[in-house]
Amino acid sequence: MGDITCKFGGTSLADASCFRDVIAIVKANPKRRFIVPSAPGKRTPQDRKITDLLYAWHRIAADGLDASEPAHIISDRFAELARDLGVSFDIERHLKEIAEQVTQHATPDYMASRGEYLNGRLMAEVLQATFVDPADCIKFTAGGELDPVTYDLLGQRLEGPGLFVIPGFYGSLPNGEIKTFSRGGSDISGAIVARAARSALYENWTDVSGFRMTDPRIVPEAKRIEEITYQELRELSYMGATVLHDEAIYPVHELKIPINILNTKSPESPGTLIVGERKSKNPVCGIAGRAGFSMINIEKALMNKERGFGLRVLTVLDEFGIGWEHMPTGIDTMSIIIRDEELGTSGDKLVGEIKKFCNPDEISLTPALAMIATVGQGMSHHVGVAARLCAAVAEAGINLRVIDQGSSEMNIIVGVEEQDLQPAVRAIYKAFENWD
Ligand code: ADP
Ligand code: ASP
Ligand code: MG
């Protein structure tokens, strides 16, 4: 109670010097008792993340090829970390075990989880903390959902005094097999630990000082957001603001545990506080976008009068096992926006099947779209947000392919061609940067 859970991202643990910064942060506040590390990330922009190397190791070995290159790079990096940190932990023995497992058909999830596991073991030794293996207490159901029993199991393991280290990114299935969350999932582990430990605060330590109004790789001067609600953050992270995994909100939301996004390289700088309700009432708090969408455009005269038309279209999608993201409609038109990873190579077949089953006047498939979400809970009380947004995009000479405003009125989503993603995000950011 009153304690803090701290999750440290891969870039914050990339080498021994970063590790030492993290240790100083943990030691600076005795309330920081539950520590969730990721696997070592990139030391330079050209470097490789340990998690990517572990997946590569698995892939190459599964193809029956010589995986000694990724295996060596991983060994060297962990051995160097252990040496520089002066720990006695027998990293060699663990790496040998991983190498053995990979020859015995280890799953990709098992392999990927080893980055967090080993980093957790190193961290626990350096901090003289109790190591808690998530395989024993972060449980998934056979269907791959988080099993709520996790909170009790983990809560029991986190009782007692002192520091605890719980590696991020993974847990286990009912049959004991390791299962990971999706990429970036240590943020979710951190939220689960914060809830199980009933922490007063979840600190998410990364390589930027807080959440910016938009991706700093697109707009380097993007303003820091002081406060943002869980819901706004989820919308932004889902649409590509990768600083926090979009599913990290759920475990902490119910208990109203605030999340603070902070920078390991600048621990005193103010971050972003994620809360149930924010004080500032500015209509737009952030903009995020991502490429990789396709849109099916359907036209049929008097579509609005044809009972069951939408149902038939969605039935075809369901038969293909394809989920959809957005569905803006008009009286005679309907567009369905689908993620490319869902659609795979089924685009033409799907269009053919809708044609057969629903008999539209026109149907086409637009590939290579990017979707941009402009998010803010104040939007519903503010006149002119959509007008300002569209004007900004038009002034930048960018063609808007689609607009969708969900019923929550905290989100306007526009679709542009993929090559227009960055200029459109810049234009929208400029339009709302100073709009209170
Ligand atoms: P970690 O390794 O700590 O988990 P991530 O790489 O997952 O870090 O997330 C931090 C990165 O998210 C930043 O370096 C930044 O490039 C990117 N990012 C994307 N959108 C935003 C945003 N709106 N605000 C801040 N950072 C963002
Ligand atoms: N190491 C994992 C990844 O690269 C999990 C994480 O970083 O959150 O996706
Ligand atoms: Mg991350």
CSV table of C-alpha atoms and ligand atoms in Angstrom, one decimal:
chain,number,residue,atom,x,y,z
A,1,MET,CA,0.0,0.0,0.0
A,2,GLY,CA,1.4,3.4,-1.0
A,3,ASP,CA,4.2,1.7,-2.8
A,4,ILE,CA,5.3,2.2,-6.4
A,5,THR,CA,5.6,-0.3,-9.3
A,6,CYS,CA,8.3,0.7,-11.8
A,7,LYS,CA,8.5,-0.7,-15.3
A,8,PHE,CA,11.8,-0.1,-17.1
A,9,GLY,CA,11.7,-0.3,-20.9
A,10,GLY,CA,14.4,-1.9,-23.1
A,11,THR,CA,16.2,1.3,-24.0
A,12,SER,CA,16.5,2.0,-20.2
A,13,LEU,CA,18.3,-1.3,-19.8
A,14,ALA,CA,20.4,-1.5,-22.9
A,15,ASP,CA,23.8,-1.6,-21.2
A,16,ALA,CA,25.5,-1.4,-17.8
A,17,SER,CA,25.6,2.3,-17.7
A,18,CYS,CA,21.8,2.5,-18.3
A,19,PHE,CA,21.3,-0.3,-15.7
A,20,ARG,CA,23.2,1.9,-13.2
A,21,ASP,CA,20.9,4.8,-13.9
A,22,VAL,CA,17.9,2.5,-13.3
A,23,ILE,CA,19.4,1.3,-10.0
A,24,ALA,CA,19.9,4.9,-8.9
A,25,ILE,CA,16.3,5.7,-9.7
A,26,VAL,CA,15.0,2.6,-7.7
A,27,LYS,CA,17.2,3.5,-4.7
A,28,ALA,CA,16.2,7.2,-4.8
A,29,ASN,CA,12.7,6.3,-3.4
A,30,PRO,CA,12.1,3.5,-0.9
A,31,LYS,CA,8.6,3.3,-2.1
A,32,ARG,CA,9.8,1.9,-5.5
A,33,ARG,CA,9.5,-1.8,-4.4
A,34,PHE,CA,8.1,-3.7,-7.4
A,35,ILE,CA,10.5,-3.6,-10.4
A,36,VAL,CA,9.5,-4.8,-13.8
A,37,PRO,CA,12.3,-4.9,-16.4
A,38,SER,CA,12.1,-5.5,-20.1
A,39,ALA,CA,14.8,-7.2,-22.2
A,40,PRO,CA,17.9,-5.1,-23.2
A,41,GLY,CA,17.0,-2.8,-26.1
A,42,LYS,CA,19.0,-1.0,-28.6
A,43,ARG,CA,22.2,0.8,-27.5
A,44,THR,CA,22.4,2.8,-30.8
A,45,PRO,CA,19.8,3.3,-33.6
A,46,GLN,CA,21.6,0.6,-35.6
A,47,ASP,CA,21.7,-1.9,-32.8
A,48,ARG,CA,19.4,-4.9,-32.4
A,49,LYS,CA,17.0,-5.5,-29.5
A,50,ILE,CA,17.6,-8.7,-27.6
A,51,THR,CA,13.9,-9.8,-28.1
A,52,ASP,CA,14.3,-9.5,-31.9
A,53,LEU,CA,17.5,-11.5,-31.8
A,54,LEU,CA,15.8,-14.2,-29.7
A,55,TYR,CA,13.0,-14.5,-32.3
A,56,ALA,CA,15.6,-14.7,-35.0
A,57,TRP,CA,17.5,-17.4,-33.2
A,58,HIS,CA,14.3,-19.4,-32.9
A,59,ARG,CA,13.3,-18.9,-36.6
A,60,ILE,CA,16.7,-19.8,-37.9
A,61,ALA,CA,16.9,-22.9,-35.7
A,62,ALA,CA,13.4,-24.0,-36.6
A,63,ASP,CA,14.4,-23.9,-40.3
A,64,GLY,CA,17.2,-26.2,-39.4
A,65,LEU,CA,19.9,-23.6,-40.2
A,66,ASP,CA,22.9,-22.5,-38.2
A,67,ALA,CA,21.7,-20.0,-35.6
A,68,SER,CA,25.1,-19.4,-34.0
A,69,GLU,CA,25.2,-15.7,-35.1
A,70,PRO,CA,22.2,-14.5,-33.0
A,71,ALA,CA,23.1,-16.9,-30.3
A,72,HIS,CA,26.5,-15.4,-30.0
A,73,ILE,CA,25.4,-11.8,-30.0
A,74,ILE,CA,22.9,-12.6,-27.3
A,75,SER,CA,25.5,-14.5,-25.2
A,76,ASP,CA,28.0,-11.7,-25.6
A,77,ARG,CA,25.6,-9.0,-24.6
A,78,PHE,CA,24.4,-10.7,-21.4
A,79,ALA,CA,27.9,-11.8,-20.5
A,80,GLU,CA,29.1,-8.2,-20.9
A,81,LEU,CA,26.2,-6.9,-18.8
A,82,ALA,CA,26.9,-9.4,-16.0
A,83,ARG,CA,30.6,-8.6,-16.1
A,84,ASP,CA,30.2,-4.8,-16.1
A,85,LEU,CA,27.6,-5.0,-13.3
A,86,GLY,CA,29.9,-7.3,-11.3
A,87,VAL,CA,27.3,-10.0,-10.7
A,88,SER,CA,28.1,-13.6,-9.9
A,89,PHE,CA,24.9,-14.9,-11.6
A,90,ASP,CA,25.8,-17.8,-13.9
A,91,ILE,CA,24.7,-16.4,-17.1
A,92,GLU,CA,26.6,-19.0,-19.1
A,93,ARG,CA,24.6,-21.9,-17.6
A,94,HIS,CA,21.3,-20.2,-18.5
A,95,LEU,CA,22.4,-19.5,-22.1
A,96,LYS,CA,23.4,-23.1,-22.5
A,97,GLU,CA,19.9,-24.2,-21.3
A,98,ILE,CA,18.3,-21.9,-23.8
A,99,ALA,CA,20.5,-23.3,-26.6
A,100,GLU,CA,19.4,-26.8,-25.6
A,101,GLN,CA,15.7,-25.9,-25.4
A,102,VAL,CA,15.9,-24.4,-28.9
A,103,THR,CA,17.1,-27.7,-30.3
A,104,GLN,CA,14.1,-29.4,-28.5
A,105,HIS,CA,11.5,-27.4,-30.3
A,106,ALA,CA,11.1,-24.5,-27.8
A,107,THR,CA,8.2,-22.2,-28.8
A,108,PRO,CA,8.9,-18.7,-30.1
A,109,ASP,CA,7.2,-17.3,-26.9
A,110,TYR,CA,9.6,-19.3,-24.7
A,111,MET,CA,12.6,-18.0,-26.6
A,112,ALA,CA,11.4,-14.4,-26.6
A,113,SER,CA,10.6,-14.5,-22.9
A,114,ARG,CA,14.3,-15.3,-22.1
A,115,GLY,CA,15.4,-11.7,-22.6
A,116,GLU,CA,13.2,-10.5,-19.8
A,117,TYR,CA,13.9,-13.5,-17.7
A,118,LEU,CA,17.7,-13.1,-17.8
A,119,ASN,CA,17.5,-9.4,-17.4
A,120,GLY,CA,15.2,-9.9,-14.4
A,121,ARG,CA,17.7,-12.3,-12.8
A,122,LEU,CA,20.5,-9.8,-13.3
A,123,MET,CA,18.4,-7.0,-11.9
A,124,ALA,CA,17.4,-9.0,-8.9
A,125,GLU,CA,21.0,-9.8,-8.0
A,126,VAL,CA,22.2,-6.2,-8.5
A,127,LEU,CA,19.3,-4.9,-6.3
A,128,GLN,CA,19.4,-7.8,-3.9
A,129,ALA,CA,15.7,-8.2,-4.5
A,130,THR,CA,13.4,-11.2,-4.4
A,131,PHE,CA,13.0,-12.6,-8.0
A,132,VAL,CA,9.5,-13.6,-8.9
A,133,ASP,CA,9.2,-15.7,-12.1
A,134,PRO,CA,5.9,-14.7,-13.9
A,135,ALA,CA,5.7,-18.2,-15.2
A,136,ASP,CA,4.5,-19.2,-11.7
A,137,CYS,CA,2.0,-16.4,-11.2
A,138,ILE,CA,1.0,-14.5,-14.3
A,139,LYS,CA,-1.5,-17.0,-15.8
A,140,PHE,CA,-3.3,-17.1,-19.1
A,141,THR,CA,-6.4,-19.2,-19.9
A,142,ALA,CA,-6.1,-21.9,-22.6
A,143,GLY,CA,-7.7,-19.3,-24.9
A,144,GLY,CA,-4.8,-16.9,-24.3
A,145,GLU,CA,-6.6,-14.3,-22.1
A,146,LEU,CA,-5.2,-13.2,-18.8
A,147,ASP,CA,-6.6,-15.3,-16.1
A,148,PRO,CA,-7.9,-13.1,-13.2
A,149,VAL,CA,-6.5,-15.7,-10.8
A,150,THR,CA,-3.2,-13.9,-11.6
A,151,TYR,CA,-3.9,-11.0,-9.2
A,152,ASP,CA,-4.2,-13.3,-6.2
A,153,LEU,CA,-1.3,-15.5,-7.1
A,154,LEU,CA,1.0,-12.6,-7.8
A,155,GLY,CA,-0.3,-10.6,-4.9
A,156,GLN,CA,0.7,-13.4,-2.5
A,157,ARG,CA,4.2,-13.6,-4.1
A,158,LEU,CA,4.6,-9.9,-3.6
A,159,GLU,CA,3.9,-9.9,0.1
A,160,GLY,CA,6.6,-9.1,2.7
A,161,PRO,CA,9.2,-6.4,2.9
A,162,GLY,CA,12.0,-5.5,0.5
A,163,LEU,CA,12.3,-5.2,-3.2
A,164,PHE,CA,10.8,-7.5,-5.8
A,165,VAL,CA,11.8,-8.0,-9.4
A,166,ILE,CA,9.2,-9.4,-11.8
A,167,PRO,CA,10.3,-9.7,-15.4
A,168,GLY,CA,7.9,-8.2,-18.0
A,169,PHE,CA,6.4,-9.6,-21.2
A,170,TYR,CA,5.4,-13.2,-20.2
A,171,GLY,CA,3.4,-15.6,-18.1
A,172,SER,CA,2.3,-19.2,-18.6
A,173,LEU,CA,-0.6,-21.2,-20.0
A,174,PRO,CA,-2.5,-23.8,-18.0
A,175,ASN,CA,-0.2,-26.5,-19.4
A,176,GLY,CA,2.8,-24.6,-18.0
A,177,GLU,CA,4.0,-23.4,-21.4
A,178,ILE,CA,5.4,-19.9,-21.6
A,179,LYS,CA,3.2,-17.3,-23.3
A,180,THR,CA,4.1,-13.7,-24.0
A,181,PHE,CA,1.9,-10.7,-24.5
A,182,SER,CA,2.1,-9.0,-27.8
A,183,ARG,CA,5.2,-6.8,-28.6
A,184,GLY,CA,5.8,-4.1,-26.1
A,185,GLY,CA,3.9,-6.2,-23.5
A,186,SER,CA,6.1,-5.4,-20.5
A,187,ASP,CA,3.9,-2.3,-20.1
A,188,ILE,CA,1.0,-4.7,-19.5
A,189,SER,CA,3.1,-6.8,-17.0
A,190,GLY,CA,3.9,-3.6,-15.1
A,191,ALA,CA,0.2,-2.7,-14.9
A,192,ILE,CA,-0.6,-6.2,-13.7
A,193,VAL,CA,2.1,-6.0,-11.0
A,194,ALA,CA,0.8,-2.6,-9.9
A,195,ARG,CA,-2.6,-3.9,-9.5
A,196,ALA,CA,-1.6,-7.2,-7.7
A,197,ALA,CA,0.7,-5.2,-5.3
A,198,ARG,CA,-2.1,-2.6,-4.9
A,199,SER,CA,0.5,0.1,-5.7
A,200,ALA,CA,-0.4,3.7,-5.3
A,201,LEU,CA,1.4,4.6,-8.5
A,202,TYR,CA,2.6,2.8,-11.7
A,203,GLU,CA,5.8,4.5,-13.0
A,204,ASN,CA,6.6,3.6,-16.6
A,205,TRP,CA,10.2,4.5,-17.2
A,206,THR,CA,11.2,5.0,-20.9
A,207,ASP,CA,13.4,7.1,-23.1
A,208,VAL,CA,11.2,10.2,-23.5
A,209,SER,CA,10.1,12.7,-20.9
A,210,GLY,CA,6.4,11.9,-20.9
A,211,PHE,CA,3.8,11.4,-23.6
A,212,ARG,CA,4.0,14.0,-26.3
A,213,MET,CA,1.1,15.4,-28.2
A,214,THR,CA,2.3,13.4,-31.2
A,215,ASP,CA,5.2,11.0,-32.0
A,216,PRO,CA,8.5,12.9,-31.4
A,217,ARG,CA,10.0,11.0,-34.4
A,218,ILE,CA,7.6,12.9,-36.6
A,219,VAL,CA,7.4,16.2,-34.7
A,220,PRO,CA,10.5,16.5,-32.6
A,221,GLU,CA,9.2,19.6,-30.8
A,222,ALA,CA,5.8,18.1,-30.0
A,223,LYS,CA,4.6,19.4,-26.6
A,224,ARG,CA,4.5,17.2,-23.5
A,225,ILE,CA,1.0,16.2,-22.3
A,226,GLU,CA,0.8,16.9,-18.6
A,227,GLU,CA,-2.3,14.8,-17.9
A,228,ILE,CA,-4.3,12.4,-20.1
A,229,THR,CA,-7.1,10.1,-19.3
A,230,TYR,CA,-6.9,6.3,-19.5
A,231,GLN,CA,-9.4,6.4,-22.4
A,232,GLU,CA,-7.6,9.0,-24.4
A,233,LEU,CA,-4.3,7.2,-23.9
A,234,ARG,CA,-5.7,3.9,-25.0
A,235,GLU,CA,-7.0,5.6,-28.2
A,236,LEU,CA,-3.6,7.1,-28.9
A,237,SER,CA,-1.6,4.0,-28.1
A,238,TYR,CA,-3.9,1.8,-30.2
A,239,MET,CA,-3.3,4.1,-33.1
A,240,GLY,CA,0.5,4.0,-32.9
A,241,ALA,CA,1.7,6.1,-30.0
A,242,THR,CA,3.8,3.1,-28.9
A,243,VAL,CA,5.1,4.7,-25.7
A,244,LEU,CA,2.6,2.7,-23.7
A,245,HIS,CA,1.0,-0.6,-24.9
A,246,ASP,CA,-2.7,0.1,-25.3
A,247,GLU,CA,-3.7,-2.9,-23.2
A,248,ALA,CA,-1.7,-1.6,-20.2
A,249,ILE,CA,-4.6,0.5,-19.2
A,250,TYR,CA,-7.1,-2.2,-18.1
A,251,PRO,CA,-5.4,-3.6,-15.0
A,252,VAL,CA,-4.9,-0.2,-13.4
A,253,HIS,CA,-8.0,1.6,-14.6
A,254,GLU,CA,-10.4,-0.1,-12.3
A,255,LEU,CA,-8.4,0.6,-9.1
A,256,LYS,CA,-7.7,4.1,-10.4
A,257,ILE,CA,-3.9,3.6,-10.0
A,258,PRO,CA,-2.3,6.5,-11.9
A,259,ILE,CA,0.4,5.9,-14.4
A,260,ASN,CA,3.4,8.2,-14.7
A,261,ILE,CA,5.5,8.1,-17.9
A,262,LEU,CA,9.0,9.2,-17.0
A,263,ASN,CA,12.4,9.4,-18.6
A,264,THR,CA,15.3,7.3,-17.2
A,265,LYS,CA,17.8,9.7,-18.7
A,266,SER,CA,16.2,12.7,-17.1
A,267,PRO,CA,14.5,11.4,-13.9
A,268,GLU,CA,13.7,14.8,-12.5
A,269,SER,CA,11.9,16.0,-15.6
A,270,PRO,CA,8.1,16.1,-15.3
A,271,GLY,CA,6.4,13.3,-17.2
A,272,THR,CA,2.8,12.5,-18.1
A,273,LEU,CA,0.2,11.5,-15.6
A,274,ILE,CA,-2.5,9.1,-16.8
A,275,VAL,CA,-5.6,9.6,-14.7
A,276,GLY,CA,-9.3,8.9,-14.6
A,277,GLU,CA,-10.2,12.5,-15.2
A,278,ARG,CA,-8.0,15.4,-16.3
A,279,LYS,CA,-8.0,18.9,-15.1
A,280,SER,CA,-7.2,20.7,-18.4
A,281,LYS,CA,-10.1,20.9,-20.7
A,282,ASN,CA,-8.3,21.5,-24.0
A,283,PRO,CA,-10.4,19.7,-26.7
A,284,VAL,CA,-7.5,17.9,-28.4
A,285,CYS,CA,-4.9,16.2,-26.3
A,286,GLY,CA,-3.0,14.1,-28.9
A,287,ILE,CA,-2.6,12.8,-32.4
A,288,ALA,CA,-1.4,9.4,-33.4
A,289,GLY,CA,-1.3,7.5,-36.7
A,290,ARG,CA,-0.1,4.3,-38.3
A,291,ALA,CA,0.1,2.8,-41.8
A,292,GLY,CA,-1.0,-0.6,-42.9
A,293,PHE,CA,-4.7,-0.4,-43.6
A,294,SER,CA,-6.9,-1.2,-46.6
A,295,MET,CA,-10.5,-0.1,-47.2
A,296,ILE,CA,-13.3,-1.9,-49.0
A,297,ASN,CA,-15.6,0.6,-50.6
A,298,ILE,CA,-19.2,-0.5,-51.4
A,299,GLU,CA,-21.9,1.3,-53.2
A,300,LYS,CA,-25.5,0.3,-53.7
A,301,ALA,CA,-28.5,2.4,-54.6
A,302,LEU,CA,-31.0,2.5,-51.8
A,303,MET,CA,-28.7,0.6,-49.5
A,304,ASN,CA,-30.4,2.3,-46.5
A,305,LYS,CA,-33.6,0.6,-47.4
A,306,GLU,CA,-32.2,-2.9,-48.0
A,307,ARG,CA,-32.7,-4.7,-44.7
A,308,GLY,CA,-29.9,-6.9,-43.7
A,309,PHE,CA,-27.3,-5.5,-46.2
A,310,GLY,CA,-24.7,-4.6,-43.5
A,311,LEU,CA,-25.3,-8.0,-41.8
A,312,ARG,CA,-24.6,-9.8,-45.0
A,313,VAL,CA,-21.4,-7.9,-45.6
A,314,LEU,CA,-20.2,-8.6,-42.1
A,315,THR,CA,-21.1,-12.2,-42.3
A,316,VAL,CA,-18.8,-12.6,-45.3
A,317,LEU,CA,-16.0,-10.9,-43.3
A,318,ASP,CA,-16.7,-13.3,-40.4
A,319,GLU,CA,-16.6,-16.3,-42.7
A,320,PHE,CA,-13.1,-15.2,-43.7
A,321,GLY,CA,-12.2,-14.8,-40.0
A,322,ILE,CA,-11.4,-11.1,-40.6
A,323,GLY,CA,-12.0,-8.4,-38.0
A,324,TRP,CA,-12.5,-4.8,-39.0
A,325,GLU,CA,-11.5,-1.5,-37.5
A,326,HIS,CA,-13.9,1.2,-38.7
A,327,MET,CA,-17.0,1.3,-40.8
A,328,PRO,CA,-18.1,4.8,-42.0
A,329,THR,CA,-21.4,4.7,-43.9
A,330,GLY,CA,-23.6,6.9,-46.0
A,331,ILE,CA,-27.1,6.3,-47.3
A,332,ASP,CA,-25.9,4.4,-50.3
A,333,THR,CA,-22.3,3.7,-49.4
A,334,MET,CA,-20.4,1.7,-46.9
A,335,SER,CA,-16.6,1.6,-46.3
A,336,ILE,CA,-14.9,-1.0,-44.2
A,337,ILE,CA,-11.4,-0.3,-42.9
A,338,ILE,CA,-9.3,-3.4,-42.2
A,339,ARG,CA,-5.8,-3.8,-40.9
A,340,ASP,CA,-3.4,-5.4,-43.5
A,341,GLU,CA,-2.3,-8.0,-41.0
A,342,GLU,CA,-5.9,-9.1,-40.6
A,343,LEU,CA,-6.6,-9.0,-44.4
A,344,GLY,CA,-3.4,-10.8,-45.3
A,345,THR,CA,-3.6,-11.9,-49.0
A,346,SER,CA,-7.4,-12.4,-48.9
A,347,GLY,CA,-8.3,-8.9,-50.3
A,348,ASP,CA,-9.4,-9.9,-53.8
A,349,LYS,CA,-11.1,-13.1,-52.7
A,350,LEU,CA,-13.0,-11.2,-50.0
A,351,VAL,CA,-14.2,-8.5,-52.5
A,352,GLY,CA,-15.3,-11.3,-54.9
A,353,GLU,CA,-17.3,-13.0,-52.1
A,354,ILE,CA,-19.0,-9.8,-51.0
A,355,LYS,CA,-19.9,-9.1,-54.7
A,356,LYS,CA,-21.5,-12.6,-55.0
A,357,PHE,CA,-23.3,-12.5,-51.7
A,358,CYS,CA,-24.4,-8.9,-51.4
A,359,ASN,CA,-24.7,-7.8,-55.1
A,360,PRO,CA,-23.5,-4.2,-54.7
A,361,ASP,CA,-23.5,-1.8,-57.7
A,362,GLU,CA,-19.8,-1.0,-57.1
A,363,ILE,CA,-17.1,-2.5,-55.0
A,364,SER,CA,-13.4,-1.7,-54.8
A,365,LEU,CA,-10.4,-2.2,-52.5
A,366,THR,CA,-8.1,0.7,-51.6
A,367,PRO,CA,-4.8,-0.5,-50.3
A,368,ALA,CA,-1.9,1.3,-48.6
A,369,LEU,CA,-3.9,3.6,-46.3
A,370,ALA,CA,-2.7,5.2,-43.0
A,371,MET,CA,-5.2,6.1,-40.3
A,372,ILE,CA,-4.7,9.1,-38.0
A,373,ALA,CA,-6.6,9.5,-34.7
A,374,THR,CA,-7.1,13.0,-33.3
A,375,VAL,CA,-8.1,12.4,-29.7
A,376,GLY,CA,-9.5,14.5,-26.8
A,377,GLN,CA,-12.3,14.2,-24.4
A,378,GLY,CA,-13.1,17.9,-24.6
A,379,MET,CA,-14.0,17.5,-28.3
A,380,SER,CA,-17.7,16.8,-27.8
A,381,HIS,CA,-18.2,20.3,-26.2
A,382,HIS,CA,-16.2,22.2,-28.7
A,383,VAL,CA,-17.4,23.5,-32.1
A,384,GLY,CA,-15.2,23.2,-35.1
A,385,VAL,CA,-12.7,20.5,-34.3
A,386,ALA,CA,-13.4,18.5,-37.5
A,387,ALA,CA,-13.4,21.7,-39.6
A,388,ARG,CA,-10.0,22.8,-38.2
A,389,LEU,CA,-8.6,19.3,-38.8
A,390,CYS,CA,-9.8,19.0,-42.4
A,391,ALA,CA,-8.7,22.5,-43.2
A,392,ALA,CA,-5.2,21.8,-41.9
A,393,VAL,CA,-4.9,18.6,-44.0
A,394,ALA,CA,-6.3,20.4,-47.1
A,395,GLU,CA,-3.8,23.3,-46.7
A,396,ALA,CA,-1.0,20.8,-46.6
A,397,GLY,CA,-2.2,19.6,-50.0
A,398,ILE,CA,-3.2,16.1,-48.7
A,399,ASN,CA,-6.2,14.2,-49.9
A,400,LEU,CA,-8.4,12.8,-47.2
A,401,ARG,CA,-9.6,9.4,-48.2
A,402,VAL,CA,-12.0,8.9,-45.4
A,403,ILE,CA,-13.3,10.5,-42.2
A,404,ASP,CA,-14.8,8.7,-39.2
A,405,GLN,CA,-16.0,10.1,-36.0
A,406,GLY,CA,-17.0,7.5,-33.4
A,407,SER,CA,-20.1,8.0,-31.2
A,408,SER,CA,-17.9,8.6,-28.2
A,409,GLU,CA,-17.0,12.0,-29.8
A,410,MET,CA,-13.5,11.8,-28.3
A,411,ASN,CA,-11.9,10.8,-31.5
A,412,ILE,CA,-11.8,11.8,-35.1
A,413,ILE,CA,-10.1,9.3,-37.4
A,414,VAL,CA,-9.0,10.2,-40.9
A,415,GLY,CA,-7.5,8.0,-43.6
A,416,VAL,CA,-4.8,9.2,-45.9
A,417,GLU,CA,-2.5,7.5,-48.4
A,418,GLU,CA,0.5,5.9,-46.6
A,419,GLN,CA,3.0,8.4,-48.0
A,420,ASP,CA,1.0,11.2,-46.6
A,421,LEU,CA,1.1,9.9,-43.0
A,422,GLN,CA,3.9,12.0,-41.6
A,423,PRO,CA,3.0,15.4,-43.4
A,424,ALA,CA,-0.7,14.9,-42.3
A,425,VAL,CA,0.3,14.2,-38.7
A,426,ARG,CA,2.5,17.4,-38.7
A,427,ALA,CA,-0.3,19.5,-40.2
A,428,ILE,CA,-2.9,18.3,-37.7
A,429,TYR,CA,-0.4,18.8,-34.8
A,430,LYS,CA,0.2,22.4,-35.9
A,431,ALA,CA,-3.5,23.0,-36.1
A,432,PHE,CA,-4.1,21.9,-32.5
A,433,GLU,CA,-0.8,22.7,-30.8
A,434,ASN,CA,-2.0,25.9,-29.1
A,435,TRP,CA,-5.7,25.5,-29.2
A,436,ASP,CA,-7.3,25.6,-25.8
B,1,ADP,P1,10.4,1.3,-24.0
B,1,ADP,O1,11.6,0.5,-24.6
B,1,ADP,O2,10.8,2.1,-22.9
B,1,ADP,O3,9.2,0.4,-23.8
B,1,ADP,P2,9.2,2.3,-26.4
B,1,ADP,O4,10.2,2.4,-27.6
B,1,ADP,O5,8.2,1.2,-26.4
B,1,ADP,O6,10.1,2.4,-25.1
B,1,ADP,O7,8.4,3.6,-26.3
B,1,ADP,C1,9.0,4.9,-26.3
B,1,ADP,C2,9.1,5.5,-27.7
B,1,ADP,O8,7.7,5.8,-28.1
B,1,ADP,C3,9.7,6.9,-27.7
B,1,ADP,O9,11.1,6.7,-27.9
B,1,ADP,C4,9.1,7.5,-29.0
B,1,ADP,O10,9.9,7.4,-30.1
B,1,ADP,C5,7.8,6.7,-29.2
B,1,ADP,N1,6.6,7.5,-29.2
B,1,ADP,C6,5.6,7.3,-30.2
B,1,ADP,N2,4.6,8.2,-30.0
B,1,ADP,C7,4.9,8.9,-28.9
B,1,ADP,C8,4.3,10.0,-28.2
B,1,ADP,N3,3.1,10.5,-28.5
B,1,ADP,N4,5.0,10.5,-27.1
B,1,ADP,C9,6.2,10.0,-26.7
B,1,ADP,N5,6.8,9.0,-27.3
B,1,ADP,C10,6.2,8.5,-28.4
B,2,ASP,N1,10.9,-7.1,-25.0
B,2,ASP,C1,9.6,-7.1,-25.5
B,2,ASP,C2,9.5,-6.5,-26.9
B,2,ASP,O1,10.5,-6.1,-27.4
B,2,ASP,C3,8.5,-6.5,-24.6
B,2,ASP,C4,8.7,-5.1,-24.2
B,2,ASP,O2,9.7,-4.5,-24.6
B,2,ASP,O3,7.8,-4.5,-23.6
B,2,ASP,O4,8.4,-6.4,-27.4
B,3,MG,MG,7.6,-0.2,-25.0
